[in-house]
CSV table of N, CA and C in Angstrom, one decimal:
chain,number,residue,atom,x,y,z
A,262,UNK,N,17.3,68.1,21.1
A,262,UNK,CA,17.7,67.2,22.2
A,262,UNK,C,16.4,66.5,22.6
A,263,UNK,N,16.5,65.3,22.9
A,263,UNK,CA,15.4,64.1,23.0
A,263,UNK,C,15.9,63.6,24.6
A,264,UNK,N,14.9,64.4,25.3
A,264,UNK,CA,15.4,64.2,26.6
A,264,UNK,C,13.8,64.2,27.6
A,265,UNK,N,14.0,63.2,28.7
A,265,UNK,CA,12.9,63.1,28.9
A,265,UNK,C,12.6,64.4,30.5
A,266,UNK,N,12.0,65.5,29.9
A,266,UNK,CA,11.8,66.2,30.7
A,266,UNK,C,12.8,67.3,30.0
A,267,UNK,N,12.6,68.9,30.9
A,267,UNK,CA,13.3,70.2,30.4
A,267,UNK,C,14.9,69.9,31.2
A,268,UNK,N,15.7,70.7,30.2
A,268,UNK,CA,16.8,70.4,30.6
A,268,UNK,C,17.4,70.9,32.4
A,269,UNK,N,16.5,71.5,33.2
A,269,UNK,CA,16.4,72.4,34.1
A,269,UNK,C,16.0,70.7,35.1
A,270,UNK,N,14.9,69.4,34.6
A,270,UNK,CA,14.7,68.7,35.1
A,270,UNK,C,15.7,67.7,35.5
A,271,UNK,N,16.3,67.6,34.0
A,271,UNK,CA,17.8,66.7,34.3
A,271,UNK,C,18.8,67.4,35.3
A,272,UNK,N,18.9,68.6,35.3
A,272,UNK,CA,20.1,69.2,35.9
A,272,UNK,C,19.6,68.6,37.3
A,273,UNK,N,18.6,69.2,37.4
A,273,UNK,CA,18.3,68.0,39.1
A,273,UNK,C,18.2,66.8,39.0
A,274,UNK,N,18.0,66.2,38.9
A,274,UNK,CA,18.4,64.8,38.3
A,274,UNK,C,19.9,64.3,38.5
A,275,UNK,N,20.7,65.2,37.5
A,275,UNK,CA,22.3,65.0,38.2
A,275,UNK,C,22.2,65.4,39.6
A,276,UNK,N,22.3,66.4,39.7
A,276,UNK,CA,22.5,67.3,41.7
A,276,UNK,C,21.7,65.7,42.6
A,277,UNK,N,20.7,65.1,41.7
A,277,UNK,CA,20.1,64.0,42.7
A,277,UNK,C,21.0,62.9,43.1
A,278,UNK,N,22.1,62.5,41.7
A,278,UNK,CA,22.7,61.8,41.6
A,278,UNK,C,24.0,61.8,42.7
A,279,UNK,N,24.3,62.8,42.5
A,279,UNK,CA,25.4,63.3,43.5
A,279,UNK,C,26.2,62.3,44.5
A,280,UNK,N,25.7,61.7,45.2
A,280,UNK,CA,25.9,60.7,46.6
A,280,UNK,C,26.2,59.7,45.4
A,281,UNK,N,25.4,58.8,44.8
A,281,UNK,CA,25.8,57.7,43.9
A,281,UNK,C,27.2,57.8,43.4
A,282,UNK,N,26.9,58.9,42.7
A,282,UNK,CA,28.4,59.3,41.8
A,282,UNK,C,29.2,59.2,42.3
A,283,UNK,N,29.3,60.1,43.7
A,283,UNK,CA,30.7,60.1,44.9
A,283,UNK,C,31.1,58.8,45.6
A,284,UNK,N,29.8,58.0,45.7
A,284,UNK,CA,30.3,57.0,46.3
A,284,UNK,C,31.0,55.8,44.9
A,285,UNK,N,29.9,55.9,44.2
A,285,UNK,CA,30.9,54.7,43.0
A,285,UNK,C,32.2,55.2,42.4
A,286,UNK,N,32.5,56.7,42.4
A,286,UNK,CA,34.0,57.2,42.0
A,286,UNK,C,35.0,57.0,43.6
A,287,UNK,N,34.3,57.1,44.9
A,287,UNK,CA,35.1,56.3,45.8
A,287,UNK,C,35.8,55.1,45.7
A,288,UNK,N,34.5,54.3,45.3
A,288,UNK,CA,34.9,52.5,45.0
A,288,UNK,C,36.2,52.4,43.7
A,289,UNK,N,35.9,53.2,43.1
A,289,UNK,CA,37.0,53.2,42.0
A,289,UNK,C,38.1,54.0,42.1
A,290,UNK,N,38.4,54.7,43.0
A,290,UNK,CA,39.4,55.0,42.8
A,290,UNK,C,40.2,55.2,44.1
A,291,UNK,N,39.2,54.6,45.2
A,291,UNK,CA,40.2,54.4,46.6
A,291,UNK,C,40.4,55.7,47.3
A,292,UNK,N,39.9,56.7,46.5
A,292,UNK,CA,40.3,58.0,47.2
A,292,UNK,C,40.0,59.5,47.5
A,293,UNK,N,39.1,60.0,48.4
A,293,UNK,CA,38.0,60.7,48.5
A,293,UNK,C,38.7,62.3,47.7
A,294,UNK,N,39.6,62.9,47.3
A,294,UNK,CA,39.5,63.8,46.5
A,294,UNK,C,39.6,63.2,45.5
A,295,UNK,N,40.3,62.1,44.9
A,295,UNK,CA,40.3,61.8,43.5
A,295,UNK,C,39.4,61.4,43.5
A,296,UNK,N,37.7,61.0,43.6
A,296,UNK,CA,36.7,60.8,43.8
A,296,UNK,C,35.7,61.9,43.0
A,297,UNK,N,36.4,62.9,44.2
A,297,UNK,CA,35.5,64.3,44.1
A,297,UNK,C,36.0,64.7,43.0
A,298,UNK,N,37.4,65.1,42.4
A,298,UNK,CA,37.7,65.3,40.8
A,298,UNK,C,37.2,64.7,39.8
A,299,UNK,N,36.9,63.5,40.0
A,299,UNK,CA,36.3,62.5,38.9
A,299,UNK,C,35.1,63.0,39.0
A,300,UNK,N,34.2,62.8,40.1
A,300,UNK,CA,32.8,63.3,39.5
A,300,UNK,C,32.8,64.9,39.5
A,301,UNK,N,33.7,65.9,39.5
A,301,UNK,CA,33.3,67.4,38.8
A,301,UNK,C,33.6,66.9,37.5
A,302,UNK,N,34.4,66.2,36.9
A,302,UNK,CA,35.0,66.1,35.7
A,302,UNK,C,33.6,65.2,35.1
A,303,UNK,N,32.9,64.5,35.2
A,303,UNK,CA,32.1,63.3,34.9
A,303,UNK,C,30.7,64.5,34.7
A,304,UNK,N,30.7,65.3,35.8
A,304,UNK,CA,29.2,66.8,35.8
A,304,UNK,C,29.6,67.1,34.5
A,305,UNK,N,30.5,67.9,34.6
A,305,UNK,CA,31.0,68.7,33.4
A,305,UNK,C,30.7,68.2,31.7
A,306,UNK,N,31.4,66.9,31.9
A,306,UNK,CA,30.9,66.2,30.7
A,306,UNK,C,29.8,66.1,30.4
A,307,UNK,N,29.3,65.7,31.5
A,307,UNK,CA,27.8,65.5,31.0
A,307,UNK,C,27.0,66.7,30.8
A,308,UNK,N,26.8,67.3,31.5
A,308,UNK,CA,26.2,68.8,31.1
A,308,UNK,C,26.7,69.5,29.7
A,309,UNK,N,27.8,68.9,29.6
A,309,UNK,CA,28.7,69.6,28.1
A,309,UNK,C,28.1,69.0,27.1
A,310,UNK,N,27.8,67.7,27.0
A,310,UNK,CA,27.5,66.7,26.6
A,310,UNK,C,26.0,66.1,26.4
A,311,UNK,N,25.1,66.8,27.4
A,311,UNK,CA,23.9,66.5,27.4
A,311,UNK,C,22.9,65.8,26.2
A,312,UNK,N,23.4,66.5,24.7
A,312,UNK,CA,22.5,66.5,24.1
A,312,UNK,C,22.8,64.5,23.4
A,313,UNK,N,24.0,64.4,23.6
A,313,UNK,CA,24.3,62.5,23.7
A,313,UNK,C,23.2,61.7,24.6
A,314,UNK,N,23.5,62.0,25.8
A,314,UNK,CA,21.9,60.9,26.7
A,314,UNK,C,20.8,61.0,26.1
A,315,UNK,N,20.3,59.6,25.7
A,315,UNK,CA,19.1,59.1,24.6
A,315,UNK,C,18.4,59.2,26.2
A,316,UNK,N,16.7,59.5,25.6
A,316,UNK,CA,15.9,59.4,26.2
A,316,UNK,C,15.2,58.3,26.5
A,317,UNK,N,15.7,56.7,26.0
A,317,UNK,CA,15.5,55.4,26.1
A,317,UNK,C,16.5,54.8,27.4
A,318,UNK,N,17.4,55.6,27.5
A,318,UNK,CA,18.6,55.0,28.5
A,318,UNK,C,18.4,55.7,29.9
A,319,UNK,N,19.2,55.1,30.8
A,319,UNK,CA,18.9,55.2,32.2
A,319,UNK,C,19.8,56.2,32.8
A,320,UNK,N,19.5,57.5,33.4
A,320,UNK,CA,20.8,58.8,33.5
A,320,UNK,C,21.6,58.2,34.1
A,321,UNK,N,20.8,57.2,35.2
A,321,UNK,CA,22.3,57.1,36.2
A,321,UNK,C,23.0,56.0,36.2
A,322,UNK,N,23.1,55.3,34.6
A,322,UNK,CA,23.8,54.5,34.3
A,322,UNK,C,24.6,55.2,33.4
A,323,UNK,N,23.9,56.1,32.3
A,323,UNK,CA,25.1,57.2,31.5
A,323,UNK,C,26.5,57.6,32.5
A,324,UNK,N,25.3,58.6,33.3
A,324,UNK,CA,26.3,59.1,34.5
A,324,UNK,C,27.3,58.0,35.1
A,325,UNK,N,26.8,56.9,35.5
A,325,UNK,CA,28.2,56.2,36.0
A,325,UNK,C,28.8,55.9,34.8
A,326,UNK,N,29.0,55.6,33.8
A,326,UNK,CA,29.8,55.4,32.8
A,326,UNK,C,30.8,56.8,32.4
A,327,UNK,N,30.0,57.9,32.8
A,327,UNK,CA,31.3,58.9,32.2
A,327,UNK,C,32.1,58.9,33.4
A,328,UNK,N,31.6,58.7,35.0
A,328,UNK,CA,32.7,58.6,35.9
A,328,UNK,C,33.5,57.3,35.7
A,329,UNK,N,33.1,56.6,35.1
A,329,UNK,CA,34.2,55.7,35.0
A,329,UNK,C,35.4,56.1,34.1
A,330,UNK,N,34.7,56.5,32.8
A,330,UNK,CA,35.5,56.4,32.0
A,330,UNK,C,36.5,58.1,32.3
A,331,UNK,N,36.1,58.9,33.2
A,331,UNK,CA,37.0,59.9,33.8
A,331,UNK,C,37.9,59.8,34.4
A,332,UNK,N,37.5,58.4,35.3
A,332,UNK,CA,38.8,57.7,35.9
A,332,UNK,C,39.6,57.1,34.5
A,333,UNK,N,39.0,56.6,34.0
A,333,UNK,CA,40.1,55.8,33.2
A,333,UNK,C,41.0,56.6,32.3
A,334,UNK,N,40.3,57.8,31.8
A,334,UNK,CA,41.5,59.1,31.6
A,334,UNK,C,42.1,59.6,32.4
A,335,UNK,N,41.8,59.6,34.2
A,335,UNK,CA,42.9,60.3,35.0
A,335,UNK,C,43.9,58.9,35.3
A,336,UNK,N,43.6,58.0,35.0
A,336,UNK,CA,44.7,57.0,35.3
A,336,UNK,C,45.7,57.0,34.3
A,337,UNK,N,45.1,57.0,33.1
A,337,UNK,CA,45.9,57.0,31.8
A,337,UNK,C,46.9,58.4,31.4
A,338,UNK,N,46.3,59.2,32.2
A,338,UNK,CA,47.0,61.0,32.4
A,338,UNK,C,48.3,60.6,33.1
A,339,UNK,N,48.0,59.6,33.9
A,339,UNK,CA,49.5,60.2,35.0
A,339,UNK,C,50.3,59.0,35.0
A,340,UNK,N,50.2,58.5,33.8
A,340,UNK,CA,51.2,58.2,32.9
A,340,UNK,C,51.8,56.8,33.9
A,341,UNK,N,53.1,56.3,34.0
A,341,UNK,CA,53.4,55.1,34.5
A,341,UNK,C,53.9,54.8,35.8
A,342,UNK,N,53.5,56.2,36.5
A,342,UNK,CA,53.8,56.4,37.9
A,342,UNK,C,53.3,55.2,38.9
A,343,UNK,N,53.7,55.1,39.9
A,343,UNK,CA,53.4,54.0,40.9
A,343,UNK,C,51.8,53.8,41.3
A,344,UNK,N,51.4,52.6,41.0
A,344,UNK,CA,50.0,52.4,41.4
A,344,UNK,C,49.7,53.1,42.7
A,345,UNK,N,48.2,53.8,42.6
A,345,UNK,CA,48.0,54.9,43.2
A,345,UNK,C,47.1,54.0,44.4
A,346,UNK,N,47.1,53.5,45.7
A,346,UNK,CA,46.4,53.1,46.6
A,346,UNK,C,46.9,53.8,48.1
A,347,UNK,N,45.9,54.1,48.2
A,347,UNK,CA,45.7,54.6,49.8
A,347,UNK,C,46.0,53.6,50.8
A,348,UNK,N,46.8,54.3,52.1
A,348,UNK,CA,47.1,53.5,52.9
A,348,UNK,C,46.0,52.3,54.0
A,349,UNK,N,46.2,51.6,54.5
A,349,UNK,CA,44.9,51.0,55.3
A,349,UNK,C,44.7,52.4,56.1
A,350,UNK,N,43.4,52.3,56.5
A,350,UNK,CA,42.5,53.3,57.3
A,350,UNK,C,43.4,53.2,58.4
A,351,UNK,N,43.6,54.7,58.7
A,351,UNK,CA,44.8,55.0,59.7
A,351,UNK,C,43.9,54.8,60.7
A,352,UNK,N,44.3,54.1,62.1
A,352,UNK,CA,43.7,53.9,63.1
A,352,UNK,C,43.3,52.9,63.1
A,353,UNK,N,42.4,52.1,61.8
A,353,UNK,CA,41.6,51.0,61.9
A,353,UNK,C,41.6,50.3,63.3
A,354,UNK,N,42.3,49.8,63.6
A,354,UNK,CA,42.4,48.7,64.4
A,354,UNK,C,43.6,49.2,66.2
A,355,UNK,N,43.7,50.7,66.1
A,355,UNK,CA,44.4,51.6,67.1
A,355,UNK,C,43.1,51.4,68.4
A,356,UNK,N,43.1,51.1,69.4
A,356,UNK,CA,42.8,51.2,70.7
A,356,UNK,C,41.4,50.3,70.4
A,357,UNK,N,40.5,50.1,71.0
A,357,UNK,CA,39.4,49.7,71.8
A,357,UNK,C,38.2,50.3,70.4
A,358,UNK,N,37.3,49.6,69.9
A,358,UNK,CA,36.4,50.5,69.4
A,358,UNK,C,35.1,49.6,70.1
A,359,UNK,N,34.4,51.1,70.8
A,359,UNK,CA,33.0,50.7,71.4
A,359,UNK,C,31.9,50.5,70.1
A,360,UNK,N,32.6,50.6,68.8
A,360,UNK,CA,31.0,51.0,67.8
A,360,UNK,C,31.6,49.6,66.5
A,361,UNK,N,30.8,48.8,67.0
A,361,UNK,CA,31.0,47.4,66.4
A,361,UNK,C,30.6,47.6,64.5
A,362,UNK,N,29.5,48.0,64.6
A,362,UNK,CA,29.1,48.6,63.3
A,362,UNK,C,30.2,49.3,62.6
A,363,UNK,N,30.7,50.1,63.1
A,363,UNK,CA,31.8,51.2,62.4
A,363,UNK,C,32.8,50.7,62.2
A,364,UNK,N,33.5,49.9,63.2
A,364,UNK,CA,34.6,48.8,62.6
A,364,UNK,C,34.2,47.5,61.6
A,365,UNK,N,33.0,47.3,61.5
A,365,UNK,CA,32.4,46.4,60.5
A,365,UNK,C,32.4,47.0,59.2
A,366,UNK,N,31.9,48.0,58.9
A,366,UNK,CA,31.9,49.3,57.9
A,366,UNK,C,33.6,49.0,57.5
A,367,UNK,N,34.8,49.5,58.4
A,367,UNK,CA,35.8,49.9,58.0
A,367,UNK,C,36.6,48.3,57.2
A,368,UNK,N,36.1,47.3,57.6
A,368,UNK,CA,36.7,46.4,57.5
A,368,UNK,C,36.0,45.7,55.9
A,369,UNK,N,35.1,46.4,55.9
A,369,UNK,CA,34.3,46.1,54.3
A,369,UNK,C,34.9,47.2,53.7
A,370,UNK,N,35.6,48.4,53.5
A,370,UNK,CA,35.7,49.2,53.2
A,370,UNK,C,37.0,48.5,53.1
A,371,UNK,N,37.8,48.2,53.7
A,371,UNK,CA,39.3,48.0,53.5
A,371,UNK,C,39.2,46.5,52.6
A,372,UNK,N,38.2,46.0,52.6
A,372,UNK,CA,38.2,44.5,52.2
A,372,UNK,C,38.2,45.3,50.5
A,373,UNK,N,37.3,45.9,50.5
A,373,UNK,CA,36.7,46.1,48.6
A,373,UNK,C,38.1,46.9,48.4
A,374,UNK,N,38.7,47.7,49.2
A,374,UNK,CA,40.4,47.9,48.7
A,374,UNK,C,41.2,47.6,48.2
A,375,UNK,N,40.8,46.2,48.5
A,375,UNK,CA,42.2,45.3,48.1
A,375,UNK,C,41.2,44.3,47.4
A,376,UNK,N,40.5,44.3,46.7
A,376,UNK,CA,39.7,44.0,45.3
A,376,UNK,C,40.3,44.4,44.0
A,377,UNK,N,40.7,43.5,43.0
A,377,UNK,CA,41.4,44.2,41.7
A,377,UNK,C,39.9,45.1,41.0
A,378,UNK,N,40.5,46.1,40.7
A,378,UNK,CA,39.4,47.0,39.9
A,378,UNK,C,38.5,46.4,39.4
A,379,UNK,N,38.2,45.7,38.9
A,379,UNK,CA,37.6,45.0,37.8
A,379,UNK,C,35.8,44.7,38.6
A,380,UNK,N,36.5,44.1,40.0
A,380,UNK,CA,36.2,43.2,40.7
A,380,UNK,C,35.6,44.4,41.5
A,381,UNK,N,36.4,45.6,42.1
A,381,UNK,CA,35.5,46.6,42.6
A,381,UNK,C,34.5,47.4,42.1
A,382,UNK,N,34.6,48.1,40.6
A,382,UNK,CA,34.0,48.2,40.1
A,382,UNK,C,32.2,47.6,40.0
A,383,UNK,N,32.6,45.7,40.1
A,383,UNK,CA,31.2,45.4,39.4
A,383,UNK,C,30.5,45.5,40.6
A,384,UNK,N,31.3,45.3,42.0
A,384,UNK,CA,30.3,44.9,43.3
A,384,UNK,C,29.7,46.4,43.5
A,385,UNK,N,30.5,47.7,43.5
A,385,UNK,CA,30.0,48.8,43.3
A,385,UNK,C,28.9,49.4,42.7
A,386,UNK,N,28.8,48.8,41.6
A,386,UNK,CA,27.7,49.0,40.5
A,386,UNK,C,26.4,48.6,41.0
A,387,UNK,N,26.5,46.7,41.1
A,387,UNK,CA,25.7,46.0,40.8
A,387,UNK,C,25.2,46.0,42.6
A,388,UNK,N,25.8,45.6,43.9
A,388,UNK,CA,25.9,44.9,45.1
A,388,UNK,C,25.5,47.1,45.7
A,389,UNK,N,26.1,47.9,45.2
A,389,UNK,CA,26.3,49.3,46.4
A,389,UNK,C,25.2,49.8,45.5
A,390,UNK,N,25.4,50.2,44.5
A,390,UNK,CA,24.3,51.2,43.9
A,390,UNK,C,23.3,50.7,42.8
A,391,UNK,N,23.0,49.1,43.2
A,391,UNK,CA,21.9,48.4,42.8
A,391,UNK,C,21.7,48.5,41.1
A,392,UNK,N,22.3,48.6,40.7
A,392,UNK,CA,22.5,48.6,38.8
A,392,UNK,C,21.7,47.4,38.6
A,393,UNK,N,20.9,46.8,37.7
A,393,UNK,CA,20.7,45.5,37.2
A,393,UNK,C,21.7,45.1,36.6
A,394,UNK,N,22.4,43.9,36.5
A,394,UNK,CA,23.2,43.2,35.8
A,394,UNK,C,23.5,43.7,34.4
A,395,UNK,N,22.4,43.6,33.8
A,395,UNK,CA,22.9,44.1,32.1
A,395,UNK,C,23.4,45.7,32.3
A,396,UNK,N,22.8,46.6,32.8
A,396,UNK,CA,23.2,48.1,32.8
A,396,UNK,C,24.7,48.2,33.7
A,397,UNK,N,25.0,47.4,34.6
A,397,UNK,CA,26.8,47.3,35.2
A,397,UNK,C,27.6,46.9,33.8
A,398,UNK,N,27.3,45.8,33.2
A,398,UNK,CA,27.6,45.3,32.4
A,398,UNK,C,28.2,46.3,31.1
A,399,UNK,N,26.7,47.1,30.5
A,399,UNK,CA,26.6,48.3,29.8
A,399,UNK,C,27.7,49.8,30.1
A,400,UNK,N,27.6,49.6,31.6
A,400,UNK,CA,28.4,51.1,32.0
A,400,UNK,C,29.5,50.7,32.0
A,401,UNK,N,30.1,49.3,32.1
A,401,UNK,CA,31.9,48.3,32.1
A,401,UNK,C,32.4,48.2,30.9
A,402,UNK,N,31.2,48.3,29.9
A,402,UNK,CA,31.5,48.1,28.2
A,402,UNK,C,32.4,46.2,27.9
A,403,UNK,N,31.8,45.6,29.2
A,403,UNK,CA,32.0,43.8,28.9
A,403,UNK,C,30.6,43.6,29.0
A,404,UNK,N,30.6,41.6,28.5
A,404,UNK,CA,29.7,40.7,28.5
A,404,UNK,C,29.2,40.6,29.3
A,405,UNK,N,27.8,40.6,29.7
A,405,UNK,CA,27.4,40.2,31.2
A,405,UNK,C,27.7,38.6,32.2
A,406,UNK,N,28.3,37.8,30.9
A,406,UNK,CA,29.0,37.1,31.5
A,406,UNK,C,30.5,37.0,32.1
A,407,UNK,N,30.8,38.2,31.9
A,407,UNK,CA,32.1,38.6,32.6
A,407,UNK,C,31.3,39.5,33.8
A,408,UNK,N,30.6,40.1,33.9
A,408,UNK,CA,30.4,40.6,35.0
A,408,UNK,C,29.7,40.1,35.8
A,409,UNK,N,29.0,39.0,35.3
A,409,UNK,CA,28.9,37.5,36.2
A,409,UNK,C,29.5,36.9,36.8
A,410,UNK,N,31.1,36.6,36.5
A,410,UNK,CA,31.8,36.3,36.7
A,410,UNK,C,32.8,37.2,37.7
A,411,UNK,N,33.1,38.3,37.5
A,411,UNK,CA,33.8,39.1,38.4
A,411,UNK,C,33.1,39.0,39.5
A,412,UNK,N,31.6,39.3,39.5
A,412,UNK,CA,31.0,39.3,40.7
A,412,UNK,C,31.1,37.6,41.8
A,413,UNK,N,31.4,37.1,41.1
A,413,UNK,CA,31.5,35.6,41.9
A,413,UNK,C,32.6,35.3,42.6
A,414,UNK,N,34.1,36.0,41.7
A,414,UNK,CA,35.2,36.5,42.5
A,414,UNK,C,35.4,37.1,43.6
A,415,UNK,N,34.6,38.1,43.1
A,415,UNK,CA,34.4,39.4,43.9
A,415,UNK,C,33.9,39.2,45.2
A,416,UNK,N,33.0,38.3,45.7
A,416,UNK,CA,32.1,37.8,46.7
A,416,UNK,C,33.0,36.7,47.1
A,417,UNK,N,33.4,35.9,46.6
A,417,UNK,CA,34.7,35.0,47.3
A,417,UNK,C,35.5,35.4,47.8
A,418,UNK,N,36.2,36.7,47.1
A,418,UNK,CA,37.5,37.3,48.0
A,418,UNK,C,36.9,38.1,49.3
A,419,UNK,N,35.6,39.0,49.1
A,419,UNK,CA,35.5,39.6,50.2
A,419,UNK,C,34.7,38.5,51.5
A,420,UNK,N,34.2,37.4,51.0
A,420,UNK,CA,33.8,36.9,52.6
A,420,UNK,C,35.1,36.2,52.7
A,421,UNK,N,36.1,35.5,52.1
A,421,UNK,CA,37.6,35.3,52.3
A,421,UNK,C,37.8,36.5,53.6
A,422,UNK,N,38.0,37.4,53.1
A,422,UNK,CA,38.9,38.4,53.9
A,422,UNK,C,37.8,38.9,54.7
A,423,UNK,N,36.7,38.3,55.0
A,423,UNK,CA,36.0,38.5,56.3
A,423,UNK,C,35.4,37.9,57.0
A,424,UNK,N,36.0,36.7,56.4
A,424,UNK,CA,35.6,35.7,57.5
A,424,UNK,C,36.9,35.9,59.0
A,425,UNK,N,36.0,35.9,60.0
A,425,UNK,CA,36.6,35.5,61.3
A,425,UNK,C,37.9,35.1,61.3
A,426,UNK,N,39.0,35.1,62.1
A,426,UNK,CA,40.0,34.6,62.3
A,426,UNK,C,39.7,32.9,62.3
A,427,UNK,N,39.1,32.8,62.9
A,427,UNK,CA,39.0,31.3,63.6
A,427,UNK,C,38.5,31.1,62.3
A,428,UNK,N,37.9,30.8,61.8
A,428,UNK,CA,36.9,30.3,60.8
A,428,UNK,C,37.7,30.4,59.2
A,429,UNK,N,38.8,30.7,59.5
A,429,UNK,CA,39.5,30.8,57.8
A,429,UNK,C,39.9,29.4,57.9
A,430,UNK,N,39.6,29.1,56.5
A,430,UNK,CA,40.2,27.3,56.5
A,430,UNK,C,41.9,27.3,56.1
C-alpha cells in the first residue's frame, strides 16, 4: 500500500473528515439519516478499500466520491419508488423569528433543496466544501466544463429564489 503516512494516520484523517462528509451527503441527499447511512457506508468502503487511494490524489476528494457514489447505489437500491425529498423545514416561516441569521441559513438550506442534483451536488463540492474545480469535476466523473456550467445555473437559481420579494423581476 502506497499511502502517504501509516495507516493509523489516514484513519484520522477520515475521523477528520467527518463534518465534510456529513455535510456533502446532506447536500445530496436532503436528508440527515440518509446522510448519516451514506457516510458509514462511504467509511466502510473506504477503510475496506484503502489499499485503492493513490498517494498522488487528494483523500478528501476520494472520500467525497465514494459518498457520492453510495448515494448513487442507495438510490439505485430502492428501485422506482417515489422521488425521495423532505418536506420544507417544518416551522420555517411559523411565528416571529428574532434570529435573522438562522432564518437566512434556513432559507439557503431550502433554496439548495429545490436545486436539481446535478446542480446541488457541484455548489456543495466546489461553493460548501471548497474542492477546486477540476477535483468537483473528478469526484462528479464530468467535464469541467459541465461543472462550470451547472455551477452558473446553480448560482442563478439560488439568488432567483433569494432574492427579496420586491426585487424579483
Amino acid at each position: 500500500m502506497n499511502t502517504r503516512g501509516t495507516t493509523e494516520t489516514i484513519h484520522e484523517q477520515i475521523v477528520a473528515l467527518m463534518p465534510r462528509l456529513r455535510r456533502f451527503a446532506r447536500n445530496l441527499t436532503r436528508s440527515p439519516p440518509d446522510a448519516d447511512d451514506v457516510v458509514q457506508i462511504a467509511v466502510e468502503r473506504a477503510l475496506v478499500k484503502l489499499e485503492q487511494w493513490r498517494s498522488d490524489a487528494r483523500l478528501d476528494s476520494w472520500m467525497f466520491k465514494i459518498v457520492r457514489n453510495a448515494w448513487i447505489d442507495e438510490v439505485r437500491s430502492r428501485g422506482r419508488r417515489d422521488k425521495i425529498f423532505l418536506a420544507e423545514e417544518a416551522g420555517e416561516n411559523v411565528g416571529e423569528s428574532s434570529i435573522d441569521r438562522e432564518t437566512d441559513m434556513m432559507s439557503v438550506q431550502s433554496a439548495m433543496a429545490r436545486l436539481p442534483e446535478d446542480q446541488r451536488a457541484a455548489v456543495s463540492l466546489v461553493l460548501v466544501e471548497g474542492l477546486p474545480y477540476k477535483e468537483a469535476a473528478d469526484v462528479l466523473d464530468i467535464p469541467i466544463g459541465t461543472l462550470t456550467s451547472r455551477l452558473a445555473r446553480a448560482r442563478e437559481a439560488l439568488q432567483a429564489m433569494l432574492e427579496p420579494e420586491g426585487k424579483r423581476r
